[in-house]
CSV table of N, CA and C in Angstrom, one decimal:
chain,number,residue,atom,x,y,z
A,11,MET,N,11.9,1.5,-5.9
A,11,MET,CA,10.4,1.5,-5.5
A,11,MET,C,10.3,1.8,-4.0
A,12,THR,N,9.5,2.5,-3.5
A,12,THR,CA,9.3,2.8,-2.1
A,12,THR,C,8.9,1.4,-1.4
A,13,THR,N,9.5,1.1,-0.3
A,13,THR,CA,9.2,-0.1,0.5
A,13,THR,C,8.7,0.3,1.9
A,14,ALA,N,8.5,1.5,2.3
A,14,ALA,CA,7.9,1.9,3.4
A,14,ALA,C,6.5,1.5,3.7
A,15,THR,N,6.1,1.1,4.8
A,15,THR,CA,4.8,0.6,5.0
A,15,THR,C,3.9,1.9,5.3
A,16,THR,N,4.5,3.0,5.8
A,16,THR,CA,3.7,4.2,6.0
A,16,THR,C,4.5,5.3,5.2
A,17,ARG,N,3.7,6.1,4.4
A,17,ARG,CA,4.2,7.2,3.6
A,17,ARG,C,3.5,8.5,4.1
A,18,THR,N,4.2,9.5,3.8
A,18,THR,CA,3.6,10.9,4.1
A,18,THR,C,2.7,11.1,3.1
A,19,ASP,N,1.9,12.3,3.0
A,19,ASP,CA,1.2,12.7,1.8
A,19,ASP,C,1.1,14.4,2.0
A,20,VAL,N,0.6,15.0,1.2
A,20,VAL,CA,0.7,16.4,1.1
A,20,VAL,C,-0.2,16.9,2.2
A,21,ALA,N,-1.4,16.4,2.6
A,21,ALA,CA,-2.2,16.9,3.6
A,21,ALA,C,-1.6,16.8,5.0
A,22,ALA,N,-0.9,15.6,5.3
A,22,ALA,CA,-0.2,15.6,6.6
A,22,ALA,C,0.9,16.4,6.7
A,23,ALA,N,1.8,16.5,5.5
A,23,ALA,CA,2.9,17.4,5.6
A,23,ALA,C,2.5,18.8,5.7
A,24,LEU,N,1.6,19.4,5.1
A,24,LEU,CA,1.2,20.8,5.1
A,24,LEU,C,0.6,21.2,6.5
A,25,THR,N,-0.1,20.1,6.9
A,25,THR,CA,-0.8,20.4,8.3
A,25,THR,C,0.5,20.5,9.2
A,26,ASP,N,1.3,19.7,9.2
A,26,ASP,CA,2.5,19.7,10.2
A,26,ASP,C,3.3,21.0,10.0
A,27,LEU,N,3.6,21.3,8.8
A,27,LEU,CA,4.5,22.6,8.5
A,27,LEU,C,3.7,23.7,8.8
A,28,LEU,N,2.5,24.0,8.5
A,28,LEU,CA,1.8,25.3,8.7
A,28,LEU,C,0.6,25.5,9.6
A,29,PHE,N,0.1,24.3,10.0
A,29,PHE,CA,-1.2,24.6,10.7
A,29,PHE,C,-1.1,23.7,12.1
A,30,THR,N,0.0,23.5,12.6
A,30,THR,CA,0.0,22.8,13.8
A,30,THR,C,1.0,23.6,14.8
A,31,PRO,N,0.4,24.5,15.5
A,31,PRO,CA,1.1,25.3,16.4
A,31,PRO,C,1.8,24.5,17.5
A,32,GLY,N,3.1,24.9,17.8
A,32,GLY,CA,3.7,24.1,18.7
A,32,GLY,C,4.7,23.1,18.1
A,33,LEU,N,4.5,22.7,16.9
A,33,LEU,CA,5.2,21.6,16.4
A,33,LEU,C,6.5,22.4,15.8
A,34,GLU,N,7.7,22.0,16.2
A,34,GLU,CA,9.0,22.7,15.8
A,34,GLU,C,9.1,22.4,14.3
A,35,LEU,N,9.6,23.5,13.6
A,35,LEU,CA,9.8,23.4,12.3
A,35,LEU,C,10.7,22.2,11.9
A,36,ALA,N,11.9,22.0,12.7
A,36,ALA,CA,12.8,21.1,12.2
A,36,ALA,C,12.0,19.6,12.3
A,37,GLU,N,11.4,19.4,13.3
A,37,GLU,CA,10.7,18.2,13.5
A,37,GLU,C,9.6,17.9,12.3
A,38,ALA,N,8.9,19.0,12.0
A,38,ALA,CA,8.0,18.9,10.9
A,38,ALA,C,8.6,18.4,9.6
A,39,VAL,N,9.8,19.2,9.4
A,39,VAL,CA,10.4,18.8,8.0
A,39,VAL,C,10.9,17.5,8.1
A,40,ASP,N,11.6,17.1,9.1
A,40,ASP,CA,12.3,15.8,9.2
A,40,ASP,C,11.1,14.6,9.1
A,41,ARG,N,10.0,14.8,9.5
A,41,ARG,CA,8.9,13.9,9.6
A,41,ARG,C,8.3,13.7,8.1
A,42,HIS,N,8.6,14.7,7.2
A,42,HIS,CA,7.9,14.5,5.9
A,42,HIS,C,8.9,14.5,4.7
A,43,PHE,N,10.0,15.0,4.9
A,43,PHE,CA,10.9,15.3,3.9
A,43,PHE,C,12.4,14.6,4.0
A,44,ALA,N,12.9,13.9,3.0
A,44,ALA,CA,14.2,13.1,3.1
A,44,ALA,C,15.3,14.2,3.1
A,45,PRO,N,16.4,13.8,3.7
A,45,PRO,CA,17.7,14.8,3.7
A,45,PRO,C,18.1,15.2,2.3
A,46,ASP,N,17.9,14.6,1.3
A,46,ASP,CA,18.2,15.2,-0.1
A,46,ASP,C,16.9,15.7,-0.8
A,47,TYR,N,16.0,16.1,0.1
A,47,TYR,CA,14.8,16.8,-0.5
A,47,TYR,C,15.1,17.9,-1.4
A,48,ARG,N,14.3,18.1,-2.5
A,48,ARG,CA,14.4,19.3,-3.3
A,48,ARG,C,13.1,19.5,-3.9
A,49,GLN,N,12.6,20.8,-4.2
A,49,GLN,CA,11.5,21.1,-4.6
A,49,GLN,C,11.5,22.2,-5.7
A,50,ARG,N,10.7,22.1,-6.8
A,50,ARG,CA,10.5,23.2,-7.7
A,50,ARG,C,9.0,23.7,-7.6
A,51,THR,N,8.9,25.0,-7.4
A,51,THR,CA,7.6,25.7,-7.2
A,51,THR,C,7.6,26.9,-8.2
A,52,ASP,N,6.7,26.6,-9.3
A,52,ASP,CA,6.4,27.7,-10.4
A,52,ASP,C,7.9,27.9,-11.0
A,53,GLY,N,8.6,26.9,-11.2
A,53,GLY,CA,9.9,27.1,-12.0
A,53,GLY,C,11.2,27.3,-11.2
A,54,ARG,N,11.0,27.3,-9.8
A,54,ARG,CA,12.0,27.7,-9.1
A,54,ARG,C,12.5,26.5,-8.1
A,55,TRP,N,13.8,26.0,-8.3
A,55,TRP,CA,14.2,24.9,-7.7
A,55,TRP,C,14.8,25.3,-6.3
A,56,ASP,N,14.4,24.6,-5.2
A,56,ASP,CA,15.1,24.8,-3.8
A,56,ASP,C,15.5,23.6,-3.2
A,57,ASN,N,16.6,23.7,-2.5
A,57,ASN,CA,17.0,22.3,-1.7
A,57,ASN,C,16.4,22.3,-0.4
A,58,ARG,N,16.6,21.4,0.4
A,58,ARG,CA,15.9,21.2,1.6
A,58,ARG,C,16.0,22.5,2.6
A,59,GLU,N,17.3,23.0,2.6
A,59,GLU,CA,17.5,24.2,3.5
A,59,GLU,C,16.8,25.4,2.9
A,60,GLU,N,16.8,25.6,1.7
A,60,GLU,CA,15.9,26.8,1.2
A,60,GLU,C,14.4,26.5,1.3
A,61,PHE,N,13.9,25.4,1.1
A,61,PHE,CA,12.6,25.0,1.4
A,61,PHE,C,12.1,25.3,2.9
A,62,THR,N,13.1,24.9,3.8
A,62,THR,CA,12.8,25.1,5.2
A,62,THR,C,12.7,26.6,5.4
A,63,ALA,N,13.6,27.4,4.7
A,63,ALA,CA,13.6,28.8,5.0
A,63,ALA,C,12.2,29.4,4.5
A,64,HIS,N,11.8,28.9,3.5
A,64,HIS,CA,10.5,29.4,2.9
A,64,HIS,C,9.4,29.0,3.9
A,65,ILE,N,9.4,27.9,4.5
A,65,ILE,CA,8.3,27.4,5.5
A,65,ILE,C,8.5,28.2,6.7
A,66,ALA,N,9.7,28.7,7.3
A,66,ALA,CA,9.9,29.3,8.3
A,66,ALA,C,9.3,30.8,8.1
A,67,HIS,N,9.4,31.3,6.8
A,67,HIS,CA,8.7,32.6,6.6
A,67,HIS,C,7.2,32.5,6.7
A,68,LEU,N,6.7,31.5,5.9
A,68,LEU,CA,5.2,31.4,6.0
A,68,LEU,C,4.8,31.2,7.4
A,69,ARG,N,5.4,30.6,8.1
A,69,ARG,CA,4.9,30.5,9.5
A,69,ARG,C,4.8,31.9,10.2
A,70,THR,N,5.5,32.9,9.8
A,70,THR,CA,5.4,34.3,10.3
A,70,THR,C,4.3,35.0,9.8
A,71,ILE,N,3.7,34.5,8.7
A,71,ILE,CA,2.6,35.4,8.0
A,71,ILE,C,1.3,34.5,8.0
A,72,ILE,N,1.3,33.3,8.3
A,72,ILE,CA,0.1,32.5,8.5
A,72,ILE,C,-0.4,32.2,9.8
A,73,ALA,N,-1.6,32.5,10.1
A,73,ALA,CA,-2.0,32.1,11.5
A,73,ALA,C,-2.9,30.9,11.5
A,74,GLY,N,-3.3,30.4,10.4
A,74,GLY,CA,-4.1,29.1,10.5
A,74,GLY,C,-4.6,28.7,9.0
A,75,GLY,N,-5.2,27.7,9.0
A,75,GLY,CA,-5.9,27.3,7.7
A,75,GLY,C,-6.1,25.8,7.5
A,76,GLU,N,-6.4,25.4,6.4
A,76,GLU,CA,-6.8,24.0,6.1
A,76,GLU,C,-6.4,23.7,4.5
A,77,ILE,N,-6.3,22.5,4.3
A,77,ILE,CA,-5.9,21.9,3.0
A,77,ILE,C,-7.0,21.0,2.7
A,78,GLN,N,-7.4,21.0,1.4
A,78,GLN,CA,-8.4,20.1,0.8
A,78,GLN,C,-7.8,19.5,-0.4
A,79,VAL,N,-7.6,18.1,-0.2
A,79,VAL,CA,-7.2,17.4,-1.5
A,79,VAL,C,-8.3,17.0,-2.3
A,80,LEU,N,-8.2,17.4,-3.5
A,80,LEU,CA,-9.1,17.1,-4.5
A,80,LEU,C,-8.9,15.9,-5.2
A,81,GLU,N,-7.8,15.6,-5.6
A,81,GLU,CA,-7.3,14.4,-6.3
A,81,GLU,C,-5.9,13.9,-5.7
A,82,GLU,N,-5.7,12.6,-5.6
A,82,GLU,CA,-4.6,12.2,-5.2
A,82,GLU,C,-4.3,10.7,-5.8
A,83,LEU,N,-3.1,10.6,-6.2
A,83,LEU,CA,-2.6,9.2,-6.8
A,83,LEU,C,-1.2,8.9,-6.5
A,84,VAL,N,-1.2,7.5,-6.1
A,84,VAL,CA,0.2,7.1,-5.7
A,84,VAL,C,0.3,5.8,-6.5
A,85,GLN,N,1.6,5.7,-7.1
A,85,GLN,CA,2.0,4.6,-8.0
A,85,GLN,C,3.4,4.4,-7.8
A,86,GLY,N,3.6,3.3,-7.0
A,86,GLY,CA,5.0,3.0,-6.7
A,86,GLY,C,5.6,4.0,-5.8
A,87,ASP,N,6.7,4.7,-6.3
A,87,ASP,CA,7.3,5.8,-5.4
A,87,ASP,C,7.0,7.1,-5.9
A,88,LEU,N,6.0,7.0,-6.9
A,88,LEU,CA,5.5,8.4,-7.4
A,88,LEU,C,4.2,8.9,-6.7
A,89,TYR,N,4.1,10.1,-6.6
A,89,TYR,CA,2.8,10.7,-5.9
A,89,TYR,C,2.4,12.0,-6.8
A,90,ALA,N,1.1,12.0,-6.9
A,90,ALA,CA,0.6,13.2,-7.7
A,90,ALA,C,-0.7,13.7,-6.9
A,91,ASP,N,-1.0,15.0,-6.7
A,91,ASP,CA,-2.2,15.4,-6.2
A,91,ASP,C,-2.5,16.9,-6.8
A,92,ARG,N,-3.7,17.3,-6.5
A,92,ARG,CA,-4.4,18.5,-6.7
A,92,ARG,C,-5.0,19.0,-5.4
A,93,HIS,N,-4.6,20.0,-4.9
A,93,HIS,CA,-5.2,20.5,-3.6
A,93,HIS,C,-5.3,22.0,-3.5
A,94,ILE,N,-6.3,22.3,-2.6
A,94,ILE,CA,-6.2,23.8,-2.3
A,94,ILE,C,-6.1,23.9,-0.9
A,95,ILE,N,-5.3,25.1,-0.7
A,95,ILE,CA,-4.7,25.7,0.6
A,95,ILE,C,-5.6,26.8,0.8
A,96,ASP,N,-6.3,27.0,2.0
A,96,ASP,CA,-7.0,28.1,2.5
A,96,ASP,C,-6.2,28.5,3.6
A,97,ALA,N,-5.6,29.8,3.6
A,97,ALA,CA,-4.7,30.0,4.6
A,97,ALA,C,-5.3,31.5,5.2
A,98,ARG,N,-5.3,31.6,6.5
A,98,ARG,CA,-5.6,32.9,7.2
A,98,ARG,C,-4.3,33.5,7.6
A,99,LYS,N,-4.1,34.7,7.1
A,99,LYS,CA,-2.9,35.4,7.5
A,99,LYS,C,-2.8,36.1,8.8
A,100,THR,N,-1.8,36.4,9.3
A,100,THR,CA,-1.8,37.3,10.7
A,100,THR,C,-2.3,38.6,10.5
A,101,ASP,N,-2.3,39.1,9.3
A,101,ASP,CA,-2.9,40.4,9.2
A,101,ASP,C,-4.5,40.4,9.1
A,102,GLY,N,-5.0,39.3,9.1
A,102,GLY,CA,-6.5,39.1,8.9
A,102,GLY,C,-7.0,38.8,7.5
A,103,SER,N,-6.1,38.9,6.5
A,103,SER,CA,-6.4,38.6,5.2
A,103,SER,C,-6.6,37.0,4.8
A,104,SER,N,-7.0,36.6,3.8
A,104,SER,CA,-7.1,35.2,3.5
A,104,SER,C,-6.5,35.1,2.2
A,105,VAL,N,-5.9,33.9,1.9
A,105,VAL,CA,-5.3,33.5,0.6
A,105,VAL,C,-5.8,32.1,0.2
A,106,ARG,N,-6.2,31.9,-0.9
A,106,ARG,CA,-6.6,30.5,-1.3
A,106,ARG,C,-5.7,30.2,-2.7
A,107,VAL,N,-5.2,29.1,-2.6
A,107,VAL,CA,-4.2,28.7,-3.8
A,107,VAL,C,-4.6,27.2,-4.1
A,108,GLU,N,-4.7,27.0,-5.5
A,108,GLU,CA,-4.8,25.7,-5.9
A,108,GLU,C,-3.4,25.1,-6.4
A,109,VAL,N,-3.0,23.9,-6.0
A,109,VAL,CA,-1.7,23.4,-6.3
A,109,VAL,C,-1.8,22.2,-7.0
A,110,TYR,N,-1.0,22.1,-8.1
A,110,TYR,CA,-0.8,20.8,-9.0
A,110,TYR,C,0.6,20.2,-8.7
A,111,LEU,N,0.7,19.1,-8.1
A,111,LEU,CA,2.0,18.7,-7.6
A,111,LEU,C,2.2,17.2,-8.1
A,112,PHE,N,3.4,17.0,-8.3
A,112,PHE,CA,4.0,15.7,-8.7
A,112,PHE,C,5.2,15.5,-7.9
A,113,GLY,N,5.2,14.2,-7.2
A,113,GLY,CA,6.3,14.1,-6.4
A,113,GLY,C,6.9,12.7,-6.4
A,114,GLU,N,8.0,12.4,-5.6
A,114,GLU,CA,8.6,11.0,-5.7
A,114,GLU,C,8.8,10.8,-4.2
A,115,PHE,N,8.7,9.6,-3.6
A,115,PHE,CA,9.1,9.2,-2.2
A,115,PHE,C,10.4,8.6,-2.2
A,116,ALA,N,11.1,8.9,-1.1
A,116,ALA,CA,12.3,8.2,-0.6
A,116,ALA,C,11.9,6.8,-0.3
A,117,PRO,N,12.9,5.9,-0.1
A,117,PRO,CA,12.5,4.5,0.4
A,117,PRO,C,11.9,4.5,1.7
A,118,ASP,N,12.1,5.6,2.6
A,118,ASP,CA,11.6,5.5,3.9
A,118,ASP,C,10.1,6.1,4.0
A,119,GLY,N,9.6,6.5,2.8
A,119,GLY,CA,8.3,7.1,2.8
A,119,GLY,C,8.0,8.7,2.9
A,120,ARG,N,9.2,9.3,3.1
A,120,ARG,CA,9.1,10.6,2.9
A,120,ARG,C,9.4,11.3,1.6
A,121,PHE,N,9.1,12.6,1.3
A,121,PHE,CA,9.2,13.0,0.1
A,121,PHE,C,10.6,13.4,-0.3
A,122,ARG,N,11.0,12.9,-1.4
A,122,ARG,CA,12.3,13.0,-1.9
A,122,ARG,C,12.5,14.2,-2.9
A,123,ARG,N,11.3,14.3,-3.7
A,123,ARG,CA,11.2,15.5,-4.6
A,123,ARG,C,9.7,15.8,-5.0
A,124,ILE,N,9.4,17.2,-4.9
A,124,ILE,CA,8.2,17.7,-5.3
A,124,ILE,C,8.3,18.8,-6.4
A,125,GLU,N,7.5,18.8,-7.4
A,125,GLU,CA,7.5,19.7,-8.3
A,125,GLU,C,6.0,20.2,-8.5
A,126,GLU,N,5.7,21.4,-8.4
A,126,GLU,CA,4.3,21.8,-8.3
A,126,GLU,C,4.4,23.2,-9.1
A,127,THR,N,3.0,23.4,-9.5
A,127,THR,CA,2.7,24.7,-9.9
A,127,THR,C,1.5,25.3,-9.2
A,128,THR,N,1.4,26.6,-8.9
A,128,THR,CA,0.3,27.2,-8.2
A,128,THR,C,-0.5,28.1,-9.0
A,129,LEU,N,-1.8,28.1,-8.5
A,129,LEU,CA,-2.7,29.0,-9.1
A,129,LEU,C,-3.4,29.8,-7.9
A,130,MET,N,-3.2,31.1,-7.7
A,130,MET,CA,-3.9,31.8,-6.8
A,130,MET,C,-5.4,32.0,-7.1
A,131,LEU,N,-6.2,31.6,-6.2
A,131,LEU,CA,-7.7,31.7,-6.5
A,131,LEU,C,-8.2,32.9,-5.8
A,132,GLN,N,-7.7,33.4,-4.6
A,132,GLN,CA,-8.1,34.4,-3.8
A,132,GLN,C,-6.8,35.1,-3.1
A,133,GLY,N,-6.6,36.2,-3.1
A,133,GLY,CA,-5.6,37.0,-2.3
A,133,GLY,C,-5.2,38.3,-3.1
A,134,THR,N,-4.1,39.0,-2.6
A,134,THR,CA,-3.8,40.2,-3.4
A,134,THR,C,-2.7,40.0,-4.2
A,135,ASP,N,-2.3,40.9,-5.0
A,135,ASP,CA,-1.2,40.9,-5.9
A,135,ASP,C,0.0,40.5,-4.9
A,136,ALA,N,0.3,41.0,-3.8
A,136,ALA,CA,1.4,40.7,-2.9
A,136,ALA,C,1.4,39.4,-2.5
A,137,ASP,N,0.4,38.5,-2.6
A,137,ASP,CA,0.3,37.2,-2.3
A,137,ASP,C,0.8,36.1,-3.5
A,138,ARG,N,0.9,36.7,-4.7
A,138,ARG,CA,1.1,35.9,-5.8
A,138,ARG,C,2.4,35.1,-5.8
A,139,ASN,N,3.3,35.4,-5.0
A,139,ASN,CA,4.5,34.6,-4.9
A,139,ASN,C,4.6,33.8,-3.5
A,140,ILE,N,3.5,33.6,-2.8
A,140,ILE,CA,3.4,33.0,-1.6
A,140,ILE,C,4.0,31.5,-1.5
A,141,GLY,N,3.9,30.9,-2.8
A,141,GLY,CA,4.4,29.6,-2.8
A,141,GLY,C,5.9,29.5,-2.9
A,142,SER,N,6.5,30.6,-3.0
A,142,SER,CA,8.0,30.5,-2.9
A,142,SER,C,8.7,31.7,-2.0
A,143,ALA,N,7.7,32.3,-1.3
A,143,ALA,CA,8.3,33.6,-0.7
A,143,ALA,C,9.2,33.3,0.5
A,144,ARG,N,10.2,34.1,0.8
A,144,ARG,CA,11.0,33.9,2.0
A,144,ARG,C,11.0,35.3,2.7
C-alpha cells in the first residue's frame, strides 16, 4: 500500500507533461512516474522509455490545452479517473479526448502503472491515435 504523504494525480502529471512550457521532459516524467512505470493505452503496452518518447512527440504537436477531471477515486495504492483533455495543436486545430484510466501508485506516490482507454470527442481521423502516437 502507498505510504507517501503526497501523491501525483492525472491533472498534475498531464499539466507538467504537456501544458507547462519550459519544464524539461525528463523532470516532468521523474516528478510523476516511477522508474518501473508502464502504461497501456488502447491495448498497447509501453515502458517508461516508450511513454517518454510518446510525450516528446506530443510536445512537438501540442501548443497548449487543459485537462478536466470529471471523476477521480483513490483507494490505497489504486487510482481511477475519467478526464477530458482539450488540446490546441501547433497547426491551429483542436483535439478533445475523453480518457478512462485505472492506475497504481508506487510507494513514493508516483504512478507505477496506468491502463487507459481513450475516446476521441473532437478531431480529425489523423488524430485518432493521439493517445499512443510517436
